[in-house]
Amino acid sequence: MASRETLLTTDVHEAAALIRRGELVAFPTETVYGLGADAFNPEAVRKIFEAKGRPLDNPLIVHIVHLDQLAHLVRDVPEAARRFMERFFPGPLTLVLPRHPDVPDEVTAGLPTVGVRMPRHPVAQAFLEACGTPVAAPSANRSGRPSPTRWEAVYADLNGRIACILQGDRSDMGLESTVVDCTGSEPVVLRAGAVPLEALREVVPETRLVGDETSLKARSPGTRYRHYAPQARVVLVDHPDEAVPDPRHAYIGLTPPAHPEAFGACCVCPDVETYAYELFDFFRRCDAQNCTRIYAQRVPHTGLGLALMDRLERAAS
């Protein structure tokens, strides 16, 4: 476990050199900040679980910058996955594929599959290019906490526990990638995310949401444990009238409360996209203000609302 002050840098080459030395580097992506290690260095990958306090049976996503890197990560690429890559790579989509035997068990939690994504964030791409190796990376936060959309949030959670934070702007989406298993007869969304189900079905109409298939859910991060939770209790409401105004309480949603000034923190969003973008940052702001309760308005389970409600329901569990 690192104990020295975490290095802050904007130099992708300085950060990549640390990856090649087996260290951990947090880096920006379009979804949230990731915590990266060389995917083919088992000792480095184990440091991720130690730094985050992450359960060892929770698999990681491997980040690539070139499609030819897939040859070292997967045994084959099914036709549905190829179609998704053509449409959504680079972007906020993770594909679960048959694992290549060279991928360490530490990355896959011993599963026969591996999740792969190609971020579109320019700093992430430059960083991955400089690393020269696929990078395994979950979100760069302590396990169970809200995912970080700013480097400052990474620093608050992991300073002294990782070698470096590659500084970038605030993540421009605010929710993690969609995870789709492409190893079966039809693609299965294991985790709703920044790419909506409707967009996936435009490419492969047979795509479906995972049901109660526990063995499938285990192939995706963010599906088996309490996640995305602030210190305050999260209470889901249909309308702000259900929220109890109090300086120790907070509210976030699409409909403004009658007396927003009565809450310690209040975030009224014009649409679901903004709600998703603001959610994790708002959670962390509420923690900084020592809020005891956060009222979050429900949204329909369609489009990006499906992923937003997944995060809200897990935070409120």
Coordinates of C-alpha atoms in Angstrom, one line a residue:
M1 CA 0.0 0.0 0.0
A2 CA 1.3 3.4 -1.0
S3 CA 1.8 5.8 1.9
R4 CA 3.6 8.7 0.3
E5 CA 1.7 11.7 -1.1
T6 CA 0.0 10.9 -4.4
L7 CA 1.6 12.6 -7.4
L8 CA -0.6 15.0 -9.3
T9 CA 0.3 15.5 -13.0
T10 CA -1.1 16.5 -16.4
D11 CA 1.8 14.7 -18.2
V12 CA 0.5 11.5 -19.8
H13 CA 4.0 10.2 -20.3
E14 CA 4.9 10.7 -16.6
A15 CA 1.7 8.8 -15.6
A16 CA 2.3 6.0 -18.2
A17 CA 5.8 5.4 -16.9
L18 CA 4.4 4.6 -13.5
I19 CA 2.0 2.1 -15.1
R20 CA 4.9 0.4 -16.7
R21 CA 6.6 0.2 -13.3
G22 CA 3.7 -1.6 -11.8
E23 CA 2.1 1.4 -10.0
L24 CA -1.5 2.6 -9.9
V25 CA -2.6 5.7 -11.8
A26 CA -6.0 7.4 -11.8
F27 CA -7.0 8.9 -15.1
P28 CA -10.0 10.7 -16.6
T29 CA -12.4 9.1 -19.0
E30 CA -15.7 10.4 -20.5
T31 CA -17.7 8.4 -17.9
V32 CA -15.9 8.7 -14.6
Y33 CA -12.2 8.6 -13.4
G34 CA -10.6 5.2 -13.6
L35 CA -7.9 3.6 -11.4
G36 CA -5.5 1.9 -13.8
A37 CA -2.9 -0.8 -13.6
D38 CA -1.1 -2.8 -16.3
A39 CA -3.6 -5.5 -17.2
F40 CA -0.9 -8.1 -17.6
N41 CA 0.9 -7.4 -14.3
P42 CA -1.0 -9.5 -11.7
E43 CA 0.9 -7.9 -8.8
A44 CA -0.1 -4.4 -10.0
V45 CA -3.7 -5.4 -10.5
R46 CA -3.9 -6.7 -6.9
K47 CA -2.9 -3.3 -5.8
I48 CA -6.2 -1.9 -7.2
F49 CA -8.2 -4.1 -4.9
E50 CA -6.1 -3.1 -1.9
A51 CA -6.3 0.6 -2.6
K52 CA -10.0 0.6 -3.2
G53 CA -11.0 -2.0 -0.5
R54 CA -12.7 -3.8 -3.4
P55 CA -13.9 -7.5 -3.1
L56 CA -11.6 -9.8 -5.1
D57 CA -14.5 -11.5 -6.8
N58 CA -15.5 -8.2 -8.6
P59 CA -14.0 -8.3 -12.1
L60 CA -12.3 -5.3 -13.7
I61 CA -12.7 -3.7 -17.1
V62 CA -9.7 -3.6 -19.4
H63 CA -9.2 -0.3 -21.4
I64 CA -7.6 -0.3 -24.8
V65 CA -6.7 2.3 -27.4
H66 CA -6.3 0.1 -30.5
L67 CA -8.5 -2.8 -31.7
D68 CA -5.4 -4.9 -32.4
Q69 CA -4.9 -5.1 -28.6
L70 CA -7.9 -7.4 -28.5
A71 CA -5.8 -10.2 -29.8
H72 CA -4.0 -10.4 -26.5
L73 CA -7.2 -10.1 -24.4
V74 CA -9.9 -12.2 -26.0
R75 CA -10.2 -15.6 -27.8
D76 CA -12.6 -14.3 -30.4
V77 CA -14.9 -11.5 -31.2
P78 CA -18.6 -12.5 -31.8
E79 CA -20.5 -10.8 -34.6
A80 CA -22.7 -8.8 -32.3
A81 CA -19.6 -7.4 -30.6
R82 CA -18.1 -6.4 -33.9
R83 CA -21.3 -4.5 -34.8
F84 CA -21.3 -2.8 -31.4
M85 CA -17.6 -1.8 -31.8
E86 CA -18.3 -0.3 -35.2
R87 CA -21.0 1.9 -33.7
F88 CA -19.8 2.7 -30.2
F89 CA -16.0 2.3 -30.0
P90 CA -14.4 4.5 -28.9
G91 CA -17.1 5.4 -26.3
P92 CA -18.8 4.5 -23.0
L93 CA -19.5 0.8 -23.8
T94 CA -17.9 -2.3 -22.2
L95 CA -18.2 -5.6 -24.0
V96 CA -17.8 -8.9 -22.2
L97 CA -16.0 -11.3 -24.4
P98 CA -14.4 -14.8 -24.2
R99 CA -11.2 -14.3 -22.2
H100 CA -7.7 -15.0 -23.7
P101 CA -5.7 -17.4 -21.4
D102 CA -3.0 -14.7 -21.1
V103 CA -5.3 -12.4 -19.1
P104 CA -4.5 -12.8 -15.4
D105 CA -7.2 -14.2 -13.0
E106 CA -6.8 -11.1 -11.0
V107 CA -8.4 -9.1 -13.8
T108 CA -11.4 -11.4 -14.4
A109 CA -12.0 -12.7 -10.9
G110 CA -11.3 -16.2 -12.4
L111 CA -14.2 -16.0 -14.9
P112 CA -13.9 -17.3 -18.5
T113 CA -14.8 -13.8 -19.7
V114 CA -13.2 -10.3 -19.8
G115 CA -14.8 -6.9 -20.1
V116 CA -13.1 -4.6 -22.6
R117 CA -13.8 -0.9 -23.5
M118 CA -12.1 1.8 -25.6
P119 CA -12.6 5.2 -24.0
R120 CA -13.1 8.2 -26.3
H121 CA -11.7 10.8 -23.8
P122 CA -8.7 12.4 -25.5
V123 CA -6.6 12.4 -22.3
A124 CA -7.5 8.7 -21.7
Q125 CA -6.5 7.9 -25.3
A126 CA -3.2 9.7 -25.0
F127 CA -2.5 8.0 -21.7
L128 CA -3.3 4.5 -23.0
E129 CA -1.2 5.1 -26.1
A130 CA 1.7 6.1 -23.9
C131 CA 1.3 3.1 -21.6
G132 CA 1.7 0.7 -24.5
T133 CA -0.3 -2.0 -22.8
P134 CA -4.0 -2.5 -22.0
V135 CA -4.9 -1.0 -18.6
A136 CA -7.3 -2.7 -16.2
A137 CA -9.3 0.0 -14.4
P138 CA -12.4 0.2 -12.2
S139 CA -13.7 3.6 -11.0
A140 CA -11.1 5.5 -8.9
N141 CA -12.9 5.7 -5.6
R142 CA -13.0 3.7 -2.3
S143 CA -15.3 0.7 -2.9
G144 CA -18.9 1.6 -2.4
R145 CA -18.5 5.3 -2.6
P146 CA -19.9 7.5 -5.4
S147 CA -17.8 7.2 -8.5
P148 CA -15.5 10.3 -9.0
T149 CA -16.2 12.7 -11.9
R150 CA -13.4 15.1 -10.8
W151 CA -9.7 14.5 -10.0
E152 CA -10.3 16.2 -6.6
A153 CA -12.7 13.5 -5.6
V154 CA -10.1 10.8 -6.5
Y155 CA -7.6 12.7 -4.3
A156 CA -10.1 12.8 -1.4
D157 CA -10.6 9.1 -1.6
L158 CA -7.2 7.7 -2.6
N159 CA -4.4 10.2 -1.7
G160 CA -1.5 8.2 -0.3
R161 CA -3.0 4.9 -1.5
I162 CA -2.0 5.2 -5.2
A163 CA 1.0 6.5 -7.0
C164 CA -0.5 9.2 -9.3
I165 CA -3.5 11.1 -10.5
L166 CA -3.5 12.2 -14.1
Q167 CA -5.5 15.4 -13.9
G168 CA -8.1 16.2 -16.4
D169 CA -11.4 18.1 -16.6
R170 CA -14.6 16.9 -15.0
S171 CA -16.0 13.8 -16.7
D172 CA -18.5 14.8 -19.3
M173 CA -21.1 12.0 -18.8
G174 CA -21.1 11.3 -15.1
L175 CA -22.3 7.6 -15.3
E176 CA -20.2 4.5 -15.9
S177 CA -20.1 2.6 -19.2
T178 CA -22.9 0.2 -20.2
V179 CA -21.7 -3.4 -19.9
V180 CA -23.0 -5.9 -22.5
D181 CA -22.2 -9.6 -22.5
C182 CA -21.7 -10.8 -26.1
T183 CA -20.7 -14.4 -25.4
G184 CA -24.2 -16.0 -25.8
S185 CA -26.8 -16.3 -28.5
E186 CA -28.0 -12.8 -27.9
P187 CA -26.3 -9.8 -26.3
V188 CA -27.3 -9.2 -22.6
V189 CA -27.0 -5.8 -20.9
L190 CA -25.4 -6.7 -17.5
R191 CA -25.1 -3.1 -16.3
A192 CA -27.1 -0.1 -17.6
G193 CA -24.9 2.8 -18.4
A194 CA -24.1 5.7 -20.6
V195 CA -25.2 3.9 -23.8
P196 CA -29.0 3.4 -23.6
L197 CA -30.6 0.0 -24.3
E198 CA -32.6 1.6 -27.2
A199 CA -29.3 2.6 -28.9
L200 CA -27.9 -0.9 -28.6
R201 CA -31.1 -2.4 -30.1
E202 CA -30.7 -0.1 -33.1
V203 CA -27.5 -2.1 -33.8
V204 CA -28.5 -5.5 -32.6
P205 CA -32.3 -5.8 -32.1
E206 CA -32.1 -9.0 -30.0
T207 CA -30.2 -7.2 -27.2
R208 CA -32.0 -7.7 -23.8
L209 CA -31.6 -6.8 -20.2
V210 CA -30.2 -9.3 -17.8
G211 CA -32.8 -11.0 -15.6
D212 CA -32.1 -13.0 -12.5
E213 CA -29.1 -14.9 -14.1
T214 CA -26.6 -14.7 -11.2
S215 CA -23.8 -16.3 -13.2
L216 CA -24.2 -13.6 -15.9
K217 CA -24.4 -10.7 -13.5
A218 CA -21.1 -11.9 -11.9
R219 CA -19.3 -11.0 -15.2
S220 CA -19.9 -7.3 -14.7
P221 CA -18.6 -4.9 -12.1
G222 CA -21.1 -2.8 -10.2
T223 CA -23.9 -5.4 -10.0
R224 CA -23.2 -7.5 -6.9
Y225 CA -22.5 -5.1 -4.1
R226 CA -23.8 -1.8 -2.7
H227 CA -22.3 0.9 -4.9
Y228 CA -22.4 4.6 -5.6
A229 CA -23.5 5.5 -2.0
P230 CA -22.9 8.7 -0.1
Q231 CA -22.6 8.8 3.6
A232 CA -26.1 10.3 3.8
R233 CA -29.2 8.1 3.6
V234 CA -30.6 8.2 0.1
V235 CA -34.4 8.3 -0.1
L236 CA -36.2 7.9 -3.5
V237 CA -39.3 10.0 -4.0
D238 CA -41.8 10.5 -6.9
H239 CA -42.4 14.2 -6.2
P240 CA -40.5 16.8 -4.1
D241 CA -43.5 17.2 -1.9
E242 CA -42.4 13.9 -0.3
A243 CA -39.1 15.4 0.7
V244 CA -38.8 16.9 4.2
P245 CA -37.2 20.3 4.1
D246 CA -34.4 20.6 6.6
P247 CA -30.9 22.3 6.6
R248 CA -29.4 18.8 7.1
H249 CA -31.4 17.4 4.1
A250 CA -30.7 17.6 0.4
Y251 CA -32.8 17.2 -2.8
I252 CA -32.0 16.4 -6.4
G253 CA -34.4 15.8 -9.2
L254 CA -36.3 17.2 -12.2
T255 CA -39.1 19.0 -10.3
P256 CA -38.3 21.9 -8.1
P257 CA -39.4 21.7 -4.4
A258 CA -41.7 24.4 -3.1
H259 CA -39.0 25.8 -0.9
P260 CA -35.6 24.9 -2.2
E261 CA -33.9 27.3 0.2
A262 CA -35.1 25.1 3.1
F263 CA -32.7 22.3 2.1
G264 CA -29.0 22.3 2.9
A265 CA -28.3 21.4 -0.8
C266 CA -30.6 21.4 -3.8
C267 CA -30.0 20.5 -7.4
V268 CA -32.9 20.9 -9.9
C269 CA -32.0 19.5 -13.3
P270 CA -33.6 20.4 -16.6
D271 CA -33.4 16.9 -18.0
V272 CA -32.4 13.3 -17.3
E273 CA -29.0 13.8 -19.0
T274 CA -28.1 16.6 -16.6
Y275 CA -29.4 14.6 -13.6
A276 CA -27.1 11.8 -14.5
Y277 CA -24.2 14.2 -15.0
E278 CA -24.7 15.9 -11.7
L279 CA -25.6 12.8 -9.5
F280 CA -22.2 11.6 -8.2
D281 CA -20.8 15.1 -7.8
F282 CA -23.9 16.1 -5.9
F283 CA -23.6 13.1 -3.6
R284 CA -20.0 14.1 -2.7
R285 CA -21.1 17.7 -2.2
C286 CA -23.7 16.5 0.3
D287 CA -21.1 14.5 2.1
A288 CA -18.9 17.6 2.4
Q289 CA -21.8 19.5 3.9
N290 CA -22.5 16.6 6.4
C291 CA -26.1 16.1 5.0
T292 CA -27.9 13.3 6.8
R293 CA -30.5 12.6 4.1
I294 CA -30.7 13.0 0.3
Y295 CA -34.0 12.9 -1.4
A296 CA -33.7 11.8 -5.1
Q297 CA -36.6 12.0 -7.5
R298 CA -37.3 8.9 -9.5
V299 CA -37.4 9.1 -13.3
P300 CA -38.8 6.7 -15.9
H301 CA -36.8 3.6 -16.7
T302 CA -36.2 4.5 -20.3
G303 CA -33.2 5.9 -22.2
L304 CA -30.5 7.1 -19.8
G305 CA -33.1 7.0 -17.0
L306 CA -32.6 3.2 -16.8
A307 CA -28.9 3.7 -15.8
L308 CA -29.7 6.6 -13.6
M309 CA -32.4 4.7 -11.7
D310 CA -30.0 1.7 -11.3
R311 CA -27.4 4.0 -9.6
L312 CA -30.1 5.6 -7.4
E313 CA -31.6 2.3 -6.3
R314 CA -28.2 0.9 -5.4
A315 CA -27.3 4.0 -3.5
A316 CA -30.6 3.8 -1.6
S317 CA -30.3 0.0 -0.9

